[in-house]
Coordinates of C-alpha atoms (C1' of nucleotides) in Angstrom, one line a residue:
Chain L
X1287 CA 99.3 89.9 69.8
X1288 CA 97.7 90.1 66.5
X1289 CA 95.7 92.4 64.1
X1290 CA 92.9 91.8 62.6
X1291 CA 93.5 95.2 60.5
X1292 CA 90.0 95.8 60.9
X1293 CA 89.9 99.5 62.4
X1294 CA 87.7 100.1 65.4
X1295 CA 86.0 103.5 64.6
X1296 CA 86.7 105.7 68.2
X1297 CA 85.1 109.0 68.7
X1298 CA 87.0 111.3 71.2
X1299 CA 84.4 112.5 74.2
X1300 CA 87.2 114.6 76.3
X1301 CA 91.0 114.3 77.2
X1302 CA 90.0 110.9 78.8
X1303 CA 87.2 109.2 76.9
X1304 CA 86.2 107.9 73.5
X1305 CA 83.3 106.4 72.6
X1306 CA 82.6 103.1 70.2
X1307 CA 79.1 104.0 68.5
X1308 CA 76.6 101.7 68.7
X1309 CA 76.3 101.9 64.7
X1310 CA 79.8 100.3 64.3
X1311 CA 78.2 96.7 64.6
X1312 CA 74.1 95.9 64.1
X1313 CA 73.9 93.7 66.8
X1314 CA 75.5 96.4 69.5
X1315 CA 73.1 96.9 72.1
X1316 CA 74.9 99.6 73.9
X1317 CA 77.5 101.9 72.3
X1318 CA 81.1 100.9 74.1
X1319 CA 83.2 103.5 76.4
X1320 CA 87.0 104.0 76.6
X1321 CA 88.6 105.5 79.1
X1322 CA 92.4 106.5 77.9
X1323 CA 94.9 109.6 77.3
X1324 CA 95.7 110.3 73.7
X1325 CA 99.5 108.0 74.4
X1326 CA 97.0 105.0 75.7
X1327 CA 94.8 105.0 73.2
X1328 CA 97.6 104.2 70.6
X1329 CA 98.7 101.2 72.4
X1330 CA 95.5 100.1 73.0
X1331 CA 94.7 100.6 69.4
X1332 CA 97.7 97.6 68.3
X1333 CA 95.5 94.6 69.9
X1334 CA 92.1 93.2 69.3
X1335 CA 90.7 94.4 72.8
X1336 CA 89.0 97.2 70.9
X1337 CA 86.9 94.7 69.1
X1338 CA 86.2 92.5 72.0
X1339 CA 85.0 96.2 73.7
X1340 CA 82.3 96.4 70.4
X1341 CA 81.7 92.8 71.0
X1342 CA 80.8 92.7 74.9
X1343 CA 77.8 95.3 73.8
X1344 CA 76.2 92.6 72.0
X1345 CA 75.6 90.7 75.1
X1346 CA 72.3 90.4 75.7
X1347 CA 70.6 92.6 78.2
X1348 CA 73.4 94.7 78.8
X1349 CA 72.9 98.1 80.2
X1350 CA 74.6 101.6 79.3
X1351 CA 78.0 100.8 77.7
X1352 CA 80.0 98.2 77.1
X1353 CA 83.0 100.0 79.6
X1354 CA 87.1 99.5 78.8
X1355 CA 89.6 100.7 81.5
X1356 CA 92.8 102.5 80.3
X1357 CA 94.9 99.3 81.1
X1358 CA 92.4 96.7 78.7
X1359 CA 94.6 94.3 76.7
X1360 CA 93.2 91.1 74.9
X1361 CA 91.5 88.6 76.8
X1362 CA 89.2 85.7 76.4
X1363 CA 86.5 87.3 75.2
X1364 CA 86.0 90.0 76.9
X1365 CA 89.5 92.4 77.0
X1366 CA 91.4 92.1 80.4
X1367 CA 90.2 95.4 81.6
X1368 CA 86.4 95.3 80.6
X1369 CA 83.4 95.8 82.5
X1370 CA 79.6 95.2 82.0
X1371 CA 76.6 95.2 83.7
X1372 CA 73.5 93.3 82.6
X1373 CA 70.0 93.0 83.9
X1374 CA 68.8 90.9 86.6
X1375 CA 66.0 90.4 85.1
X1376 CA 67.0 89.6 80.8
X1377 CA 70.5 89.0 81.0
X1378 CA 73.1 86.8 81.1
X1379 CA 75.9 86.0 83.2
X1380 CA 79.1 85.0 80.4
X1381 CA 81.8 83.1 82.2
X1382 CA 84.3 84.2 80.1
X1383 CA 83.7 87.9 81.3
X1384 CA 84.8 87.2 84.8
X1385 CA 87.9 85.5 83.7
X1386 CA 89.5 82.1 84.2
X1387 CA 91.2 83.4 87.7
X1388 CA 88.0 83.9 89.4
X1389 CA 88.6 86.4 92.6
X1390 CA 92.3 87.1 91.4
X1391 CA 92.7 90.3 93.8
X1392 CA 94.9 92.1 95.7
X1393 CA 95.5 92.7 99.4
X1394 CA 98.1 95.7 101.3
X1395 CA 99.3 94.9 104.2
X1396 CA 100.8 97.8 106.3
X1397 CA 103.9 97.5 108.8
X1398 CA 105.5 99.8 111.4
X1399 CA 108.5 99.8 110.0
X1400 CA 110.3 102.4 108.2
X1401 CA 112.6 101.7 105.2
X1402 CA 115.7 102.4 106.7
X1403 CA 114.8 99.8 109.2
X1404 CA 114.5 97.3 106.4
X1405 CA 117.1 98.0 104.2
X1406 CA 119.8 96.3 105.5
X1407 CA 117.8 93.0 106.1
X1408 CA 116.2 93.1 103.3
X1409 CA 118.0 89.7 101.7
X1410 CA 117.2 88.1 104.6
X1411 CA 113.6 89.2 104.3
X1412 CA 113.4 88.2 101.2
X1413 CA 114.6 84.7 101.9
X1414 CA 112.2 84.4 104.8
X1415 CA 109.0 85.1 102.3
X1416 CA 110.2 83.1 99.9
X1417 CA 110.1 80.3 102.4
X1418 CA 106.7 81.0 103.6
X1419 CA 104.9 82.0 101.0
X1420 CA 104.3 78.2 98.4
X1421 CA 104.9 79.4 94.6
X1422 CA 105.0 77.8 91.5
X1423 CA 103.0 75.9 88.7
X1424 CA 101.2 73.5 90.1
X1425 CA 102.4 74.0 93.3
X1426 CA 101.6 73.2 96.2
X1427 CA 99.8 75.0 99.2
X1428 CA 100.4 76.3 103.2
X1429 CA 97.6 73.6 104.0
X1430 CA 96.0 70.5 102.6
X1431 CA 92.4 70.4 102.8
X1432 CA 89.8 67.5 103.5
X1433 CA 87.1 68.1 100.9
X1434 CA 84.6 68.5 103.7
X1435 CA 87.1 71.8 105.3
X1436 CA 87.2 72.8 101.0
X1437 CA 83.5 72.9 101.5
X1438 CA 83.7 75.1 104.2
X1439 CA 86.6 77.3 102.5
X1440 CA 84.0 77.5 99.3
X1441 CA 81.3 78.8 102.3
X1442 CA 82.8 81.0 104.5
X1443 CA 85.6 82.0 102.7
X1444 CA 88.2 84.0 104.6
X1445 CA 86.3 84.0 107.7
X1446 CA 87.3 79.8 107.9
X1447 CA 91.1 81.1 107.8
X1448 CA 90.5 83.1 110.9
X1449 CA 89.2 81.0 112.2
X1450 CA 91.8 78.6 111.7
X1451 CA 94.5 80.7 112.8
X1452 CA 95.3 82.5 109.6
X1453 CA 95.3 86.0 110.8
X1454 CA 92.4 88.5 112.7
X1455 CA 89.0 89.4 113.2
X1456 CA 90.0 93.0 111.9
X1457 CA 91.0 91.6 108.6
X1458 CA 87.8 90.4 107.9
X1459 CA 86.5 93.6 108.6
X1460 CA 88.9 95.2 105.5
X1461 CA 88.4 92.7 103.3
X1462 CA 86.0 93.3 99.6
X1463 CA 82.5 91.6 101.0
X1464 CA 84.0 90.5 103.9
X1465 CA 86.0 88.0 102.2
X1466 CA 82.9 85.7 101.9
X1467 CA 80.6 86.0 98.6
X1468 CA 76.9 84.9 99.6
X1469 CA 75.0 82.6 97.5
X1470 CA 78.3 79.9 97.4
X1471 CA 77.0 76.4 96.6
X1472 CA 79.3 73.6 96.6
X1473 CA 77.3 71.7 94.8
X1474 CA 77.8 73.5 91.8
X1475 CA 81.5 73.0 91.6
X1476 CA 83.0 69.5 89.5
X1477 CA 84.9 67.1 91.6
X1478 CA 87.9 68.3 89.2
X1479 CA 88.2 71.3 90.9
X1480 CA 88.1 69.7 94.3
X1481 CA 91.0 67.3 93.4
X1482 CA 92.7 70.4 92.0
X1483 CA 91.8 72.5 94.9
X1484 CA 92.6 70.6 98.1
X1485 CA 96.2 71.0 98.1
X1486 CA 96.6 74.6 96.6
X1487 CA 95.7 76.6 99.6
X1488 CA 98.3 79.1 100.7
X1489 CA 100.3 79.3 97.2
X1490 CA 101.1 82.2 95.1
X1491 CA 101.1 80.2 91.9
X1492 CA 103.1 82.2 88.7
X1493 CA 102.7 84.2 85.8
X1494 CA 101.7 87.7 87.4
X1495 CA 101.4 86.8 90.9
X1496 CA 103.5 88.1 93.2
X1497 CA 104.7 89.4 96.7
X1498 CA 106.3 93.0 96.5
X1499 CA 108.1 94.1 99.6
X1500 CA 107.3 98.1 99.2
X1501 CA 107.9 101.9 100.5
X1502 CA 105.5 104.4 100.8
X1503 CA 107.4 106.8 97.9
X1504 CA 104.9 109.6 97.6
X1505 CA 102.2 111.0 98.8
X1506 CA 99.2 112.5 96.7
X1507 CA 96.6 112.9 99.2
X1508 CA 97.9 113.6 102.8
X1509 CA 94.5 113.2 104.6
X1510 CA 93.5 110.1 102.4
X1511 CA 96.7 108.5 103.3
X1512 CA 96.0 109.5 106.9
X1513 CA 93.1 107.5 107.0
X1514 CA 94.4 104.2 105.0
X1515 CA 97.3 104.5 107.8
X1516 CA 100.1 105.0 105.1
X1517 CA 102.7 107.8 105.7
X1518 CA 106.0 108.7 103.8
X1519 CA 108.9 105.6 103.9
X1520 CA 106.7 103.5 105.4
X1521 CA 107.5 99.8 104.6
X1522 CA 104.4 98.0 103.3
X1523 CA 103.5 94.5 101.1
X1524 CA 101.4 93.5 98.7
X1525 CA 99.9 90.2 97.6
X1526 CA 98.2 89.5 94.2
X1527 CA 96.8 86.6 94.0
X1528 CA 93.7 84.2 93.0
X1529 CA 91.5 81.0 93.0
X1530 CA 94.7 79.3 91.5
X1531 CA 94.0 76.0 89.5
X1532 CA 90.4 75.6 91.7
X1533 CA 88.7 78.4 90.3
X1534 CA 90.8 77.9 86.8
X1535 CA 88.6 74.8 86.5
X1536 CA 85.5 76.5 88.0
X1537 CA 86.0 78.7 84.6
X1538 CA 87.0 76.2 82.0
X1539 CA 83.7 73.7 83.5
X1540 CA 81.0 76.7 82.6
X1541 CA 82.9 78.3 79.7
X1542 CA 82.5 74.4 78.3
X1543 CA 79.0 74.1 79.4
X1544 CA 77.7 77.7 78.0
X1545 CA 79.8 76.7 74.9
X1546 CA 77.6 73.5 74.0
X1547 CA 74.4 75.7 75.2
X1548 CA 74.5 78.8 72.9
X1549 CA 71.6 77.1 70.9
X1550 CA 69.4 75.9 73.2
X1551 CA 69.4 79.6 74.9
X1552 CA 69.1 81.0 71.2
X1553 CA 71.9 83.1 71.5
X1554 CA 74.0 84.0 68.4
X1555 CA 77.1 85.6 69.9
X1556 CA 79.7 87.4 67.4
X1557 CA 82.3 85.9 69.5
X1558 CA 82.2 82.0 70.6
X1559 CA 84.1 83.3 73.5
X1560 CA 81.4 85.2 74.8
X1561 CA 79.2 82.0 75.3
X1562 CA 76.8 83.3 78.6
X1563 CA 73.8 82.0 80.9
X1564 CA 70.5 83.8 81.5
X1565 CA 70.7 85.3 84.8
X1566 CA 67.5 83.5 85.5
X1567 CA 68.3 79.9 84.2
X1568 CA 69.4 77.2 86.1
X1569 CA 72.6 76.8 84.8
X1570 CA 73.5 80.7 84.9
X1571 CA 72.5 80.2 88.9
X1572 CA 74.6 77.5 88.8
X1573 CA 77.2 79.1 87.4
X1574 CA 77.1 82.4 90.1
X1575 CA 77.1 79.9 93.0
X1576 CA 79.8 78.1 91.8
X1577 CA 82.1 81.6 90.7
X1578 CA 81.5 82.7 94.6
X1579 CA 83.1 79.2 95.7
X1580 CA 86.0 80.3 93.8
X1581 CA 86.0 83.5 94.8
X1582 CA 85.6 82.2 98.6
X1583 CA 88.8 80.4 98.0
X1584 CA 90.6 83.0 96.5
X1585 CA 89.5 84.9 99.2
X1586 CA 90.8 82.6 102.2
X1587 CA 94.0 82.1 100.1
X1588 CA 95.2 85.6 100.1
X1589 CA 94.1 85.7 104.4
X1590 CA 96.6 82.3 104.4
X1591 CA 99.5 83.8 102.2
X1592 CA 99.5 86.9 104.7
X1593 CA 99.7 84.9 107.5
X1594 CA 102.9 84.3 105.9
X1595 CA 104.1 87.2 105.2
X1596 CA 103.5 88.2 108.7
X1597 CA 105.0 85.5 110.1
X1598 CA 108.5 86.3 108.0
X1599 CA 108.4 90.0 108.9
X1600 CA 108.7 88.5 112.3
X1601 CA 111.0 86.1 112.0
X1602 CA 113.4 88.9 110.5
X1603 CA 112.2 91.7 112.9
X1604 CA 111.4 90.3 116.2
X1605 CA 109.3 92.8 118.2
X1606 CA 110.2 95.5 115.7
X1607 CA 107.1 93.5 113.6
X1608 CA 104.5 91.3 115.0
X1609 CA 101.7 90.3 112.9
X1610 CA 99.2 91.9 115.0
X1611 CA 101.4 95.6 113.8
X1612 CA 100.5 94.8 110.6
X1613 CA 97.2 95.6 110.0
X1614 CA 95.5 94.5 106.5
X1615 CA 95.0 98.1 104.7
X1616 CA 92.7 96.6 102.4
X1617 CA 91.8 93.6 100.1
X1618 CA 90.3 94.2 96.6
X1619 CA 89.0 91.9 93.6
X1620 CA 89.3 92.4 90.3
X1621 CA 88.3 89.0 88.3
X1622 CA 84.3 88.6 89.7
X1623 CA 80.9 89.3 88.8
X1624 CA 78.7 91.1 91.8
X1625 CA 74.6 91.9 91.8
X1626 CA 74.3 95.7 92.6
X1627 CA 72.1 98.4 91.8
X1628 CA 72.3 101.6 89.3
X1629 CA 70.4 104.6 88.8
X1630 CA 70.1 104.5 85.1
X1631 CA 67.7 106.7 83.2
X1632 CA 66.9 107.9 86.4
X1633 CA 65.6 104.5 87.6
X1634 CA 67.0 102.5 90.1
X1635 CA 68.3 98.5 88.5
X1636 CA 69.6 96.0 89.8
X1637 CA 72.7 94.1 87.5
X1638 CA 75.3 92.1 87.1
X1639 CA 78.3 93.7 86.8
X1640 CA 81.3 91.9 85.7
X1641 CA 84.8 92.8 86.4
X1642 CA 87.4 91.4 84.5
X1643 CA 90.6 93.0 85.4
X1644 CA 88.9 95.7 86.7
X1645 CA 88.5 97.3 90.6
X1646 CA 85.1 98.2 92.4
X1647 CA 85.9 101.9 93.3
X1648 CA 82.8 103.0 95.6
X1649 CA 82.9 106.7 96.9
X1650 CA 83.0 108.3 100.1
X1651 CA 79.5 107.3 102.5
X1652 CA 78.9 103.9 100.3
X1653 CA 77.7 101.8 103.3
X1654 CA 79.8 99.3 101.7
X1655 CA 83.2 101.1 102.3
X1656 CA 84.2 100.1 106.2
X1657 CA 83.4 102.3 108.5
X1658 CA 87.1 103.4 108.8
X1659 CA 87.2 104.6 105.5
X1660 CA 83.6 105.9 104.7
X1661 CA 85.3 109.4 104.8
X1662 CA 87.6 108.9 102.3
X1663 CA 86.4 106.1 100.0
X1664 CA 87.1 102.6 99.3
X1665 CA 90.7 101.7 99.0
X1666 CA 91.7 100.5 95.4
X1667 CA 94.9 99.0 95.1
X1668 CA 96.6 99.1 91.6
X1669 CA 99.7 96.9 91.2
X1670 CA 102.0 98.3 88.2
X1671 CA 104.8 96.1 87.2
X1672 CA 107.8 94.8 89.5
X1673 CA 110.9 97.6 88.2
X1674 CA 108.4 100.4 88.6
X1675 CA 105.6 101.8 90.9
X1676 CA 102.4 100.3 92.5
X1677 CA 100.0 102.8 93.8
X1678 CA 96.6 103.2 96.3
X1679 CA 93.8 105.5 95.2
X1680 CA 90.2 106.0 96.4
X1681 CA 86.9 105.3 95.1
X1682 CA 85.4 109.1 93.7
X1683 CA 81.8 109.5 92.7
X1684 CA 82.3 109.6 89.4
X1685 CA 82.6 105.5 89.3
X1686 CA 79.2 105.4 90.7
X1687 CA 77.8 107.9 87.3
X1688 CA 80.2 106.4 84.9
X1689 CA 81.4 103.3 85.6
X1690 CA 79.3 101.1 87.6
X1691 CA 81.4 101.9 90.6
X1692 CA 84.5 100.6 88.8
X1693 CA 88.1 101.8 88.1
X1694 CA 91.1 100.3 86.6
X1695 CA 93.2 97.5 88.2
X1696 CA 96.8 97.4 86.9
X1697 CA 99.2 98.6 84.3
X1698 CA 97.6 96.3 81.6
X1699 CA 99.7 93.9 79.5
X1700 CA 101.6 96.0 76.6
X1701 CA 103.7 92.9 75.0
X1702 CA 102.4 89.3 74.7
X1703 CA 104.5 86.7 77.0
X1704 CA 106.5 85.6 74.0
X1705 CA 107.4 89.0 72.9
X1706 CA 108.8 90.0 76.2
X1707 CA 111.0 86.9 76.3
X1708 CA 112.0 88.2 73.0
X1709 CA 112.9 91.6 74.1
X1710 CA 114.9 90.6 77.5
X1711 CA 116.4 87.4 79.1
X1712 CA 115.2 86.7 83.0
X1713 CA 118.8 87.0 83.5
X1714 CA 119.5 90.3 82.8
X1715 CA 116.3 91.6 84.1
X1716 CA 117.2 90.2 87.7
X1717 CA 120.6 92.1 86.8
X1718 CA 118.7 95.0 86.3
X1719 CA 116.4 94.9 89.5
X1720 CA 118.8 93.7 91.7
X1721 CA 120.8 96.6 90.5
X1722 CA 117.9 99.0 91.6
X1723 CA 118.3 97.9 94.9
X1724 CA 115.6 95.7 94.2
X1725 CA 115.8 91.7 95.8
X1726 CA 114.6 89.4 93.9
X1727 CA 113.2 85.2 94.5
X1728 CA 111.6 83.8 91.9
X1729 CA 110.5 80.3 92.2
X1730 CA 110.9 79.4 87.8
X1731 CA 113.3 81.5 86.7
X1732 CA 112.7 81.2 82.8
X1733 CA 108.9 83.1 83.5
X1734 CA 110.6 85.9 84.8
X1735 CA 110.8 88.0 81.7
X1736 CA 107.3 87.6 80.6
X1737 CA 106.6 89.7 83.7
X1738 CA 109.3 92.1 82.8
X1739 CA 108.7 96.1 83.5
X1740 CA 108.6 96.7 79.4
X1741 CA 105.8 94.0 78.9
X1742 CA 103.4 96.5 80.6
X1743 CA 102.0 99.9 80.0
X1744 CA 103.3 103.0 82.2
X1745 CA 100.8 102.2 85.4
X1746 CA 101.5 105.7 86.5
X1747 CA 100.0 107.0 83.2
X1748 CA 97.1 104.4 83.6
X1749 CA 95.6 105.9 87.0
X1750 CA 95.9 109.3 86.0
X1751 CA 93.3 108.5 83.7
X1752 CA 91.2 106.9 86.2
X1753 CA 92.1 110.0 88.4
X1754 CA 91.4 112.7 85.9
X1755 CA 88.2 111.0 84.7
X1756 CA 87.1 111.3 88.6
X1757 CA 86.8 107.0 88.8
X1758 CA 89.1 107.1 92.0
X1759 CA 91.8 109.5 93.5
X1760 CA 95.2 108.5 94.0
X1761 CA 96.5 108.4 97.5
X1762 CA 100.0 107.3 97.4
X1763 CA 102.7 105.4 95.3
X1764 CA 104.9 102.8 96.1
X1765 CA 107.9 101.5 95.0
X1766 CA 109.4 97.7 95.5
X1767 CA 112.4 96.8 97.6
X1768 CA 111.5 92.6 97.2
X1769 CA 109.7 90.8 94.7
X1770 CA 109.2 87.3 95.3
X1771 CA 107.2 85.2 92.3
X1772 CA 106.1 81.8 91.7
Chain I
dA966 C1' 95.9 82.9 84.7
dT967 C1' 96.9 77.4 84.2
dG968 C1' 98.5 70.0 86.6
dT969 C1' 101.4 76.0 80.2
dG970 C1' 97.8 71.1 74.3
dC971 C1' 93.8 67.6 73.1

DNA sequence: ATGTGC
């Protein structure tokens, strides 16, 4: 990761904030918030993400702060880890702030079983997902498509996997949005997605995508816990996924096109990167309708690859697991841009805010919390790195003053790829894992160590940020037993 | 993240 050497000036608001003042660069619009500990902030500090923080306030129409989460790292454009809303009305919609892997989220999937029920079977369950669940580059998904069932999966999104087979009702019901973005149009998306799309539904892909076999290691918040249906050794997975190479193309197609329109919209961005559409235009319509086809697949993907995993638990476990046991806890996205509406200044505005690498958090009695969980909050789900923890908080009202109704949504990348394969060979990571009593399939063997526990932060110290700063309240931890990756 | 470069 480089440095440009150029020091980012940071003002300390509390234990947990610091603030980039809108003086720092004339053509801020908004001054830029970080929310990190003092141990954080110092890692932070040794990318350019700080810049790209300064940078996203320049966007025009943006609205109260340019936000960074305590896991940001360098991104394209805007940091991994950066939120911003913008005005419905005057702003702009930038591609390259949703991310390339539109919809990449995470889903939890519960299971009755307890961890010494799974621990002596747990090579064989790890086999068994590794089987069912399609990874790899390129690879190839659970189910080929006809573009005119694509067109349905850009539509309805999870809702056509139900409907297919994939899974229940119920999960719909659990899922961010109902696992269907509104507004999708088809028509909006190049016929080189569709070729790239038809046959990737139902993989994992690679890099950071995985499925963690997991116990229920601590709890924070008993009654919380109560109500997500997670309790002490329970055995639980999770998948974190995407829109694969369909929505990577979705990205790369209106990154290109905002690119070559910069001019015409008479934009002069400090960053190329942050090339964006006016809300209002065509193209940045275009653009939304398109990013909720992706996120639709993304969205069906996930309800395919649990399907899976269901289906292994029960190969392994008989009776002991069928798939209608394991309920969905909860699915989140954390690569999207959503319309939703802010009290700011004490009047009520409706904007775009975009995630990238960041999780929608909304409190306690948000109607859009399911019922089930209106008491507690929405579920967030916070994958930390495969050696470590994982852990499940809440949405707190704070995210609806501060932060747009968002919170963090991982550990955040602490060494570049190359660095970590530097620093340790895949070999003797799995050496390491397995001997932590932690199974291991991995589908390219040689990407292994770029996803290696010391290329990320301490996700532990990353949500007690988000916990301390009152974003969301953390629930319980988890810790992997299996870790299969593409 | 990614048919891992254009």
């Amino acid at each position: 990761m480089s440095d440009t050497g150029v020091k980012v000036p940071l003002q300390r608001i509390d234990a947990y904030r610091w603030r980039i003042p809108q003086s720092y660069q004339p053509e801020m619009r908004v001054p830029g918030i970080v929310y990190a500990d003092d141990v954080l902030i110092e890692q932070i500090r040794q990318d350019n993400s700080l810049q790209q923080v300064a940078n996203v306030a320049t966007l025009p129409g943006i609205v109260g702060y340019s936000l960074a989460m305590p896991d940001i790292h360098w991104g394209y454009g805007f940091p991994v880890g950066g939120v911003a809303a913008t005005d419905v009305e005057t702003g702009v919609v930038s591609p390259g702030g949703i991310g390339f892997d539109i919809n990449c989220g995470v889903r939890l999937l519960a299971t009755g079983l307890s961890y010494q029920e799974v621990k002596g079977k747990a090579d064989r369950l790890a086999d068994e997902l590794f089987q069912h669940l399609p990874s790899g580059v390129g690879g190839k998904g659970m189910r080929s498509l006809s573009e005119r069932e694509l067109r349905e999966v850009m539509v309805r999104g999870a809702a056509w996997a139900v409907e297919q087979g994939y899974g229940f009702p119920e999960d719909l019901e659990v899922t961010e949005e109902g696992g269907c973005l509104t507004g999708a149009s088809p028509e909006a998306v190049s016929t080189t997605a569709i070729q790239r799309g038809v046959n990737q539904l139902g993989s994992l892909g690679a890099g950071n995508h995985f499925c963690e076999v997991q116990v229920v290691d601590y709890i924070y918040d008993e009654e919380a816990a109560r109500a997500l249906g997670l309790y002490k050794d329970q055995v639980v997975t999770t998948i974190h996924c995407g829109s694969r190479g369909f929505g990577h193309q979705i990205a790369e197609d209106y990154i290109r096109v905002a690119e070559s329109k910069q001019k015409d919209f008479g934009f002069k961005l400090v960053d190329r990167q942050l090339a964006c559409l006016p809300l209002r235009s065509d193209l940045g319509k275009s653009y939304l309708g398109a990013m909720a086809c992706g996120a639709n697949f993304a969205w069906a993907n996930r309800q395919l690859l649990m399907h899976g995993v269901r289906q292994a638990f029960s190969r392994v476990f008989g009776r002991q697991a069928r798939p209608a046991e394991m309920p969905l806890v909860y699915d989140v996205c954390h690569n999207i841009a959503k319309i939703e509406e802010y009290r700011i200044n004490g009047e009520l505005q409706r904007v775009c805010v975009h995630r990238k690498g960041a999780t929608r958090a909304f409190p306690a009695g948000h109607p859009a919390v399911p019922e089930k969980y209106r008491a507690v909050g929405q579920p967030v789900l916070i994958p930390g790195d495969m050696g470590r923890y994982s852990f499940v908080l809440v949405g707190a009202p704070g995210s609806m003053e501060q932060s747009f109704g968002t919170t963090c949504h991982g550990a955040g990348r602490q060494r570049s790829r190359t660095a970590a394969k530097k620093a340790i060979s895949s070999k003797d990571l799995m050496a390491q894992l397995e001997a932590k009593g932690i199974a291991v399939r991995v589908h390219s063997k040689g990407l292994l160590a770029e996803e290696a526990p010391l290329a990320y932060k301490d996700a532990e110290q990353v949500v007690r940020v988000v916990h301390n700063a009152g974003l969301a309240r953390l629930v319980v931890r988890l810790r992997p037993i299996i870790v299969v990756k593409g």
